[in-house]
Amino acid sequence: MSDEYTAIRVARHDLERFMDEALAHRGADAASREAVIRALVTASRWGTDSHGLRLLPHYLEALAGGRINRCPAPAFTRRLPATGHLDADHAIGHLAGYTAMAHAVDMAREVGMGAVVVGNSSHYGAAGCYALAAAEQGMLGLTVSNSDPFVLLHRSEGAFHGTNPIAFAAPVAGSHPYVFDMATSSIPWNRVQQYAAIGRQLPDQVAANAAGEVTRSPGEVSALLPLGGSEFGFKGAALGGFAEILSSTLSGMLNGFRLLPMVGDDLATPRGVSHFFLAINPAGFIDAETFQQRLGEYLADLRDQPAVSGAEVLAPGDREWRCMAERDVRGIPLDNANRDTYARLAEQLEIAPLTPLV
């Protein structure tokens, strides 16, 4: 978030404190609170503002409405040596995500790989958080998820897939992990809401109005375009289907087109979102020293490529780690809309408000 849209900045520990008190006020248990805070604050520190602190109010509403189980008991079943199923018990998606990836990592340590499907979950925020959790344990991590329909198929009139994210991370010796997190739409739906809140125009070729025509006005958006826009959207649509099959089909849940919407009047009925998690142990393929040497060479070659004038070639994750370093020093920014929302939450929940950094 550029300073042009920043109203205040707050310290990480203050934001974590606020989130914990707000979630506790809505009855979320300790494990759920820890998972939400870990994911939302990571996203905000990364600069993924669409999936960071701005999502807290929605989760509080879903907890209050009963859609999300405040004290879930996720149940894991290991079906084969490297596969398992997690029934999330309608937990908040962040708890389901971290729990499932932990099981995948455990299996990867034992047999080289671990794959877990998750059913009866909810929105899990930034997918990259769970791929990162695997990389932090020395594994390659991948996750995909489905969601309710926001995205046009290529040449279609109406939305079919969700934004269906794909995230991947790899451990890098002596450095931050390689990590990417992408929606299979041109942009995430939360980005439209974020831009609407701050009065910012959307980029071209990312969203459409009710007539299926490209629009740059957030207030006119009826659906998102798949990755690739109006000309090459068949690529994004296929990736959206890839995420759908791995998440909903493998877990036996409803596909995203049939899910209740994330935002709507019904905040009491669980949605049954599904996810997929994969952890790969490099030691199952090659010795650790060779793996890290080759990965280091690849990243060095990538970053050494000549850039166009005024630009820099970055590896996936470079921008996010730089943003995290900056925000850990200067504070995490809130735009005007989020500043006002958090102030109202403090008053409604009778908790201490965030303290702006000077």
GROMACS .gro file of C-alpha atoms in nm:
model
  358
    1MET     CA    1   0.000   0.000   0.000
    2SER     CA    2   0.158   0.328  -0.108
    3ASP     CA    3   0.181   0.623   0.129
    4GLU     CA    4  -0.075   0.797  -0.093
    5TYR     CA    5  -0.343   0.569   0.055
    6THR     CA    6  -0.198   0.527   0.406
    7ALA     CA    7  -0.390   0.692   0.689
    8ILE     CA    8  -0.197   0.547   0.984
    9ARG     CA    9   0.071   0.287   1.058
   10VAL     CA   10   0.064   0.051   1.356
   11ALA     CA   11   0.314  -0.182   1.518
   12ARG     CA   12   0.287  -0.553   1.448
   13HIS     CA   13   0.247  -0.645   1.815
   14ASP     CA   14  -0.035  -0.392   1.856
   15LEU     CA   15  -0.220  -0.531   1.554
   16GLU     CA   16  -0.177  -0.885   1.685
   17ARG     CA   17  -0.307  -0.779   2.026
   18PHE     CA   18  -0.612  -0.612   1.873
   19MET     CA   19  -0.693  -0.913   1.656
   20ASP     CA   20  -0.660  -1.154   1.947
   21GLU     CA   21  -0.893  -0.953   2.169
   22ALA     CA   22  -1.148  -0.903   1.891
   23LEU     CA   23  -1.154  -1.272   1.797
   24ALA     CA   24  -1.177  -1.375   2.164
   25HIS     CA   25  -1.473  -1.140   2.203
   26ARG     CA   26  -1.647  -1.336   1.927
   27GLY     CA   27  -1.571  -1.665   2.105
   28ALA     CA   28  -1.294  -1.803   1.883
   29ASP     CA   29  -1.079  -2.056   2.065
   30ALA     CA   30  -0.704  -2.011   2.113
   31ALA     CA   31  -0.601  -2.229   1.818
   32SER     CA   32  -0.833  -2.043   1.580
   33ARG     CA   33  -0.714  -1.705   1.701
   34GLU     CA   34  -0.349  -1.799   1.662
   35ALA     CA   35  -0.401  -1.924   1.307
   36VAL     CA   36  -0.599  -1.617   1.194
   37ILE     CA   37  -0.347  -1.376   1.342
   38ARG     CA   38  -0.053  -1.564   1.192
   39ALA     CA   39  -0.203  -1.556   0.842
   40LEU     CA   40  -0.352  -1.206   0.840
   41VAL     CA   41  -0.045  -1.039   0.987
   42THR     CA   42   0.187  -1.228   0.751
   43ALA     CA   43  -0.021  -1.108   0.455
   44SER     CA   44  -0.019  -0.749   0.579
   45ARG     CA   45   0.356  -0.756   0.644
   46TRP     CA   46   0.407  -0.894   0.292
   47GLY     CA   47   0.206  -0.609   0.142
   48THR     CA   48  -0.075  -0.842   0.034
   49ASP     CA   49  -0.322  -0.589   0.169
   50SER     CA   50  -0.626  -0.745   0.001
   51HIS     CA   51  -0.583  -1.055   0.222
   52GLY     CA   52  -0.443  -0.901   0.537
   53LEU     CA   53  -0.592  -0.701   0.822
   54ARG     CA   54  -0.888  -0.583   0.615
   55LEU     CA   55  -1.043  -0.932   0.636
   56LEU     CA   56  -1.076  -0.935   1.016
   57PRO     CA   57  -1.420  -0.763   1.023
   58HIS     CA   58  -1.566  -1.027   0.790
   59TYR     CA   59  -1.436  -1.313   1.001
   60LEU     CA   60  -1.580  -1.151   1.313
   61GLU     CA   61  -1.920  -1.131   1.145
   62ALA     CA   62  -1.900  -1.495   1.031
   63LEU     CA   63  -1.811  -1.605   1.386
   64ALA     CA   64  -2.097  -1.403   1.531
   65GLY     CA   65  -2.340  -1.543   1.274
   66GLY     CA   66  -2.242  -1.902   1.337
   67ARG     CA   67  -2.106  -1.982   0.992
   68ILE     CA   68  -1.763  -2.054   1.143
   69ASN     CA   69  -1.726  -2.301   1.430
   70ARG     CA   70  -1.573  -2.112   1.721
   71CYS     CA   71  -1.427  -2.423   1.886
   72PRO     CA   72  -1.379  -2.679   1.607
   73ALA     CA   73  -1.232  -3.028   1.634
   74PRO     CA   74  -1.067  -3.096   1.295
   75ALA     CA   75  -1.038  -3.471   1.229
   76PHE     CA   76  -0.750  -3.608   1.019
   77THR     CA   77  -0.763  -3.949   0.851
   78ARG     CA   78  -0.450  -4.090   0.690
   79ARG     CA   79  -0.574  -4.297   0.398
   80LEU     CA   80  -0.242  -4.405   0.239
   81PRO     CA   81   0.123  -4.352   0.341
   82ALA     CA   82   0.138  -4.013   0.168
   83THR     CA   83  -0.226  -3.902   0.161
   84GLY     CA   84  -0.492  -3.793   0.403
   85HIS     CA   85  -0.823  -3.616   0.451
   86LEU     CA   86  -0.896  -3.343   0.703
   87ASP     CA   87  -1.255  -3.273   0.802
   88ALA     CA   88  -1.216  -2.917   0.928
   89ASP     CA   89  -1.541  -2.921   1.126
   90HIS     CA   90  -1.632  -2.581   0.977
   91ALA     CA   91  -1.327  -2.421   1.135
   92ILE     CA   92  -1.198  -2.087   1.024
   93GLY     CA   93  -0.993  -2.161   0.712
   94HIS     CA   94  -0.661  -2.048   0.855
   95LEU     CA   95  -0.674  -2.315   1.125
   96ALA     CA   96  -0.769  -2.576   0.866
   97GLY     CA   97  -0.484  -2.463   0.642
   98TYR     CA   98  -0.205  -2.471   0.896
   99THR     CA   99  -0.332  -2.799   1.042
  100ALA     CA  100  -0.350  -2.970   0.703
  101MET     CA  101  -0.005  -2.852   0.596
  102ALA     CA  102   0.142  -2.973   0.925
  103HIS     CA  103   0.005  -3.321   0.853
  104ALA     CA  104   0.140  -3.304   0.497
  105VAL     CA  105   0.486  -3.210   0.626
  106ASP     CA  106   0.482  -3.496   0.878
  107MET     CA  107   0.410  -3.745   0.599
  108ALA     CA  108   0.674  -3.589   0.373
  109ARG     CA  109   0.936  -3.637   0.642
  110GLU     CA  110   0.840  -4.002   0.667
  111VAL     CA  111   0.777  -4.109   0.307
  112GLY     CA  112   0.899  -3.818   0.091
  113MET     CA  113   0.565  -3.656   0.012
  114GLY     CA  114   0.245  -3.570   0.187
  115ALA     CA  115  -0.085  -3.459   0.035
  116VAL     CA  116  -0.394  -3.357   0.231
  117VAL     CA  117  -0.739  -3.260   0.109
  118VAL     CA  118  -0.962  -3.052   0.334
  119GLY     CA  119  -1.340  -3.045   0.346
  120ASN     CA  120  -1.588  -2.846   0.553
  121SER     CA  121  -1.361  -2.545   0.577
  122SER     CA  122  -1.405  -2.173   0.512
  123HIS     CA  123  -1.211  -1.889   0.351
  124TYR     CA  124  -0.841  -1.934   0.433
  125GLY     CA  125  -0.702  -1.596   0.330
  126ALA     CA  126  -0.364  -1.573   0.158
  127ALA     CA  127  -0.269  -1.915   0.021
  128GLY     CA  128   0.100  -1.830   0.033
  129CYS     CA  129   0.095  -1.851   0.413
  130TYR     CA  130   0.051  -2.230   0.399
  131ALA     CA  131   0.309  -2.288   0.127
  132LEU     CA  132   0.545  -2.081   0.341
  133ALA     CA  133   0.469  -2.300   0.644
  134ALA     CA  134   0.604  -2.601   0.449
  135ALA     CA  135   0.914  -2.414   0.330
  136GLU     CA  136   0.989  -2.310   0.687
  137GLN     CA  137   1.013  -2.683   0.764
  138GLY     CA  138   1.254  -2.748   0.476
  139MET     CA  139   0.987  -2.875   0.236
  140LEU     CA  140   0.849  -2.765  -0.097
  141GLY     CA  141   0.491  -2.657  -0.034
  142LEU     CA  142   0.193  -2.617  -0.264
  143THR     CA  143  -0.170  -2.534  -0.194
  144VAL     CA  144  -0.483  -2.459  -0.394
  145SER     CA  145  -0.838  -2.379  -0.288
  146ASN     CA  146  -1.180  -2.328  -0.438
  147SER     CA  147  -1.420  -2.045  -0.361
  148ASP     CA  148  -1.761  -1.923  -0.469
  149PRO     CA  149  -1.800  -1.795  -0.827
  150PHE     CA  150  -1.640  -1.459  -0.901
  151VAL     CA  151  -1.458  -1.532  -1.227
  152LEU     CA  152  -1.576  -1.560  -1.587
  153LEU     CA  153  -1.480  -1.859  -1.792
  154HIS     CA  154  -1.308  -1.762  -2.116
  155ARG     CA  155  -1.575  -1.610  -2.342
  156SER     CA  156  -1.852  -1.676  -2.089
  157GLU     CA  157  -2.120  -1.430  -1.980
  158GLY     CA  158  -2.135  -1.520  -1.611
  159ALA     CA  159  -1.902  -1.615  -1.329
  160PHE     CA  160  -1.822  -1.983  -1.277
  161HIS     CA  161  -1.491  -2.043  -1.097
  162GLY     CA  162  -1.379  -1.872  -0.781
  163THR     CA  163  -1.050  -1.688  -0.768
  164ASN     CA  164  -0.910  -2.036  -0.686
  165PRO     CA  165  -0.556  -1.946  -0.572
  166ILE     CA  166  -0.236  -2.139  -0.631
  167ALA     CA  167   0.064  -2.091  -0.401
  168PHE     CA  168   0.406  -2.255  -0.398
  169ALA     CA  169   0.715  -2.212  -0.180
  170ALA     CA  170   1.064  -2.359  -0.159
  171PRO     CA  171   1.326  -2.331   0.116
  172VAL     CA  172   1.639  -2.133   0.028
  173ALA     CA  173   1.951  -2.184   0.238
  174GLY     CA  174   2.058  -1.867   0.417
  175SER     CA  175   1.773  -1.662   0.275
  176HIS     CA  176   1.400  -1.617   0.272
  177PRO     CA  177   1.201  -1.887   0.089
  178TYR     CA  178   1.106  -1.862  -0.274
  179VAL     CA  179   0.730  -1.809  -0.264
  180PHE     CA  180   0.449  -1.712  -0.496
  181ASP     CA  181   0.078  -1.675  -0.436
  182MET     CA  182  -0.152  -1.603  -0.728
  183ALA     CA  183  -0.520  -1.598  -0.798
  184THR     CA  184  -0.622  -1.773  -1.118
  185SER     CA  185  -0.828  -1.463  -1.192
  186SER     CA  186  -0.653  -1.153  -1.320
  187ILE     CA  187  -0.678  -1.003  -0.969
  188PRO     CA  188  -0.832  -1.121  -0.638
  189TRP     CA  189  -1.190  -1.017  -0.560
  190ASN     CA  190  -1.067  -0.856  -0.240
  191ARG     CA  191  -0.860  -0.620  -0.454
  192VAL     CA  192  -1.180  -0.485  -0.610
  193GLN     CA  193  -1.324  -0.423  -0.264
  194GLN     CA  194  -1.000  -0.263  -0.147
  195TYR     CA  195  -0.985  -0.028  -0.447
  196ALA     CA  196  -1.350   0.065  -0.403
  197ALA     CA  197  -1.285   0.154  -0.038
  198ILE     CA  198  -1.000   0.389  -0.127
  199GLY     CA  199  -1.154   0.531  -0.446
  200ARG     CA  200  -0.893   0.387  -0.681
  201GLN     CA  201  -0.949   0.281  -1.043
  202LEU     CA  202  -0.875  -0.079  -1.140
  203PRO     CA  203  -0.616  -0.177  -1.401
  204ASP     CA  204  -0.741  -0.267  -1.747
  205GLN     CA  205  -0.837  -0.625  -1.843
  206VAL     CA  206  -0.904  -0.753  -1.492
  207ALA     CA  207  -1.279  -0.714  -1.432
  208ALA     CA  208  -1.613  -0.701  -1.612
  209ASN     CA  209  -1.956  -0.545  -1.559
  210ALA     CA  210  -2.289  -0.724  -1.566
  211ALA     CA  211  -2.285  -0.722  -1.947
  212GLY     CA  212  -1.950  -0.901  -1.954
  213GLU     CA  213  -1.770  -0.587  -2.073
  214VAL     CA  214  -1.432  -0.487  -1.932
  215THR     CA  215  -1.457  -0.211  -1.672
  216ARG     CA  216  -1.207  -0.027  -1.455
  217SER     CA  217  -1.463   0.111  -1.208
  218PRO     CA  218  -1.483  -0.102  -0.889
  219GLY     CA  219  -1.847  -0.004  -0.842
  220GLU     CA  220  -1.944  -0.154  -1.179
  221VAL     CA  221  -1.769  -0.488  -1.133
  222SER     CA  222  -1.992  -0.795  -1.159
  223ALA     CA  223  -1.719  -1.055  -1.219
  224LEU     CA  224  -1.344  -1.088  -1.264
  225LEU     CA  225  -1.167  -1.189  -1.581
  226PRO     CA  226  -0.957  -1.506  -1.569
  227LEU     CA  227  -0.579  -1.469  -1.573
  228GLY     CA  228  -0.488  -1.366  -1.927
  229GLY     CA  229  -0.774  -1.120  -1.972
  230SER     CA  230  -1.024  -1.115  -2.254
  231GLU     CA  231  -0.782  -1.254  -2.515
  232PHE     CA  232  -0.589  -1.524  -2.328
  233GLY     CA  233  -0.824  -1.602  -2.041
  234PHE     CA  234  -0.843  -1.969  -2.139
  235LYS     CA  235  -0.513  -2.010  -1.950
  236GLY     CA  236  -0.645  -1.868  -1.626
  237ALA     CA  237  -0.971  -2.059  -1.663
  238ALA     CA  238  -0.781  -2.387  -1.699
  239LEU     CA  239  -0.573  -2.311  -1.390
  240GLY     CA  240  -0.893  -2.233  -1.201
  241GLY     CA  241  -1.022  -2.577  -1.298
  242PHE     CA  242  -0.695  -2.736  -1.185
  243ALA     CA  243  -0.742  -2.581  -0.839
  244GLU     CA  244  -1.109  -2.682  -0.833
  245ILE     CA  245  -1.043  -3.048  -0.908
  246LEU     CA  246  -0.764  -3.081  -0.652
  247SER     CA  247  -0.970  -2.915  -0.379
  248SER     CA  248  -1.341  -2.988  -0.415
  249THR     CA  249  -1.334  -3.302  -0.630
  250LEU     CA  250  -1.065  -3.486  -0.432
  251SER     CA  251  -1.229  -3.395  -0.102
  252GLY     CA  252  -1.580  -3.487  -0.216
  253MET     CA  253  -1.716  -3.139  -0.148
  254LEU     CA  254  -1.934  -2.913  -0.362
  255ASN     CA  255  -1.757  -2.732  -0.642
  256GLY     CA  256  -1.720  -2.358  -0.607
  257PHE     CA  257  -2.008  -2.277  -0.843
  258ARG     CA  258  -2.247  -2.435  -0.590
  259LEU     CA  259  -2.107  -2.274  -0.275
  260LEU     CA  260  -2.282  -2.011  -0.069
  261PRO     CA  261  -2.125  -1.670  -0.131
  262MET     CA  262  -1.856  -1.551   0.105
  263VAL     CA  263  -2.034  -1.217   0.140
  264GLY     CA  264  -2.412  -1.213   0.175
  265ASP     CA  265  -2.706  -1.210   0.412
  266ASP     CA  266  -2.662  -1.571   0.528
  267LEU     CA  267  -2.377  -1.577   0.778
  268ALA     CA  268  -2.521  -1.872   0.971
  269THR     CA  269  -2.490  -2.159   0.722
  270PRO     CA  270  -2.142  -2.317   0.688
  271ARG     CA  271  -2.006  -2.290   0.335
  272GLY     CA  272  -1.804  -2.611   0.296
  273VAL     CA  273  -1.500  -2.461   0.125
  274SER     CA  274  -1.230  -2.713   0.029
  275HIS     CA  275  -0.851  -2.695  -0.010
  276PHE     CA  276  -0.554  -2.909  -0.114
  277PHE     CA  277  -0.205  -2.914   0.040
  278LEU     CA  278   0.113  -3.082  -0.080
  279ALA     CA  279   0.451  -3.105   0.094
  280ILE     CA  280   0.754  -3.249  -0.090
  281ASN     CA  281   1.071  -3.351   0.089
  282PRO     CA  282   1.372  -3.267  -0.135
  283ALA     CA  283   1.565  -3.546   0.038
  284GLY     CA  284   1.335  -3.793  -0.135
  285PHE     CA  285   1.490  -3.693  -0.469
  286ILE     CA  286   1.839  -3.552  -0.414
  287ASP     CA  287   2.079  -3.468  -0.136
  288ALA     CA  288   2.013  -3.138   0.040
  289GLU     CA  289   2.345  -2.978  -0.058
  290THR     CA  290   2.291  -3.036  -0.430
  291PHE     CA  291   1.930  -2.919  -0.411
  292GLN     CA  292   2.027  -2.594  -0.245
  293GLN     CA  293   2.320  -2.540  -0.481
  294ARG     CA  294   2.103  -2.578  -0.789
  295LEU     CA  295   1.825  -2.364  -0.644
  296GLY     CA  296   2.076  -2.094  -0.551
  297GLU     CA  297   2.223  -2.099  -0.902
  298TYR     CA  298   1.876  -2.074  -1.055
  299LEU     CA  299   1.780  -1.775  -0.842
  300ALA     CA  300   2.114  -1.601  -0.902
  301ASP     CA  301   2.078  -1.648  -1.278
  302LEU     CA  302   1.720  -1.522  -1.263
  303ARG     CA  303   1.804  -1.205  -1.071
  304ASP     CA  304   2.108  -1.136  -1.291
  305GLN     CA  305   1.899  -1.108  -1.606
  306PRO     CA  306   1.903  -0.759  -1.760
  307ALA     CA  307   1.595  -0.551  -1.684
  308VAL     CA  308   1.421  -0.292  -1.897
  309SER     CA  309   1.505   0.068  -1.823
  310GLY     CA  310   1.404   0.177  -1.473
  311ALA     CA  311   1.303  -0.174  -1.363
  312GLU     CA  312   1.454  -0.466  -1.173
  313VAL     CA  313   1.421  -0.840  -1.226
  314LEU     CA  314   1.289  -1.002  -0.909
  315ALA     CA  315   1.233  -1.362  -0.806
  316PRO     CA  316   0.893  -1.457  -0.663
  317GLY     CA  317   0.884  -1.343  -0.302
  318ASP     CA  318   1.152  -1.073  -0.334
  319ARG     CA  319   0.899  -0.790  -0.328
  320GLU     CA  320   0.713  -0.941  -0.033
  321TRP     CA  321   1.025  -0.992   0.180
  322ARG     CA  322   1.137  -0.636   0.111
  323CYS     CA  323   0.794  -0.507   0.205
  324MET     CA  324   0.801  -0.711   0.526
  325ALA     CA  325   1.138  -0.566   0.625
  326GLU     CA  326   1.009  -0.213   0.563
  327ARG     CA  327   0.681  -0.262   0.746
  328ASP     CA  328   0.849  -0.426   1.044
  329VAL     CA  329   1.041  -0.101   1.088
  330ARG     CA  330   0.787   0.164   0.984
  331GLY     CA  331   0.469  -0.016   1.089
  332ILE     CA  332   0.183  -0.183   0.906
  333PRO     CA  333  -0.030   0.069   0.712
  334LEU     CA  334  -0.406   0.111   0.729
  335ASP     CA  335  -0.592   0.312   0.468
  336ASN     CA  336  -0.874   0.546   0.569
  337ALA     CA  337  -1.142   0.277   0.537
  338ASN     CA  338  -0.956   0.025   0.754
  339ARG     CA  339  -0.858   0.290   1.009
  340ASP     CA  340  -1.222   0.385   1.053
  341THR     CA  341  -1.337   0.021   1.061
  342TYR     CA  342  -1.089  -0.072   1.332
  343ALA     CA  343  -1.186   0.234   1.534
  344ARG     CA  344  -1.552   0.126   1.519
  345LEU     CA  345  -1.460  -0.229   1.616
  346ALA     CA  346  -1.268  -0.104   1.920
  347GLU     CA  347  -1.573   0.090   2.034
  348GLN     CA  348  -1.824  -0.189   1.963
  349LEU     CA  349  -1.616  -0.462   2.127
  350GLU     CA  350  -1.492  -0.239   2.409
  351ILE     CA  351  -1.125  -0.312   2.347
  352ALA     CA  352  -0.829  -0.075   2.336
  353PRO     CA  353  -0.795   0.085   1.993
  354LEU     CA  354  -0.487   0.058   1.776
  355THR     CA  355  -0.216   0.310   1.860
  356PRO     CA  356  -0.085   0.494   1.551
  357LEU     CA  357   0.292   0.513   1.521
  358VAL     CA  358   0.436   0.862   1.510
   0.00000   0.00000   0.00000
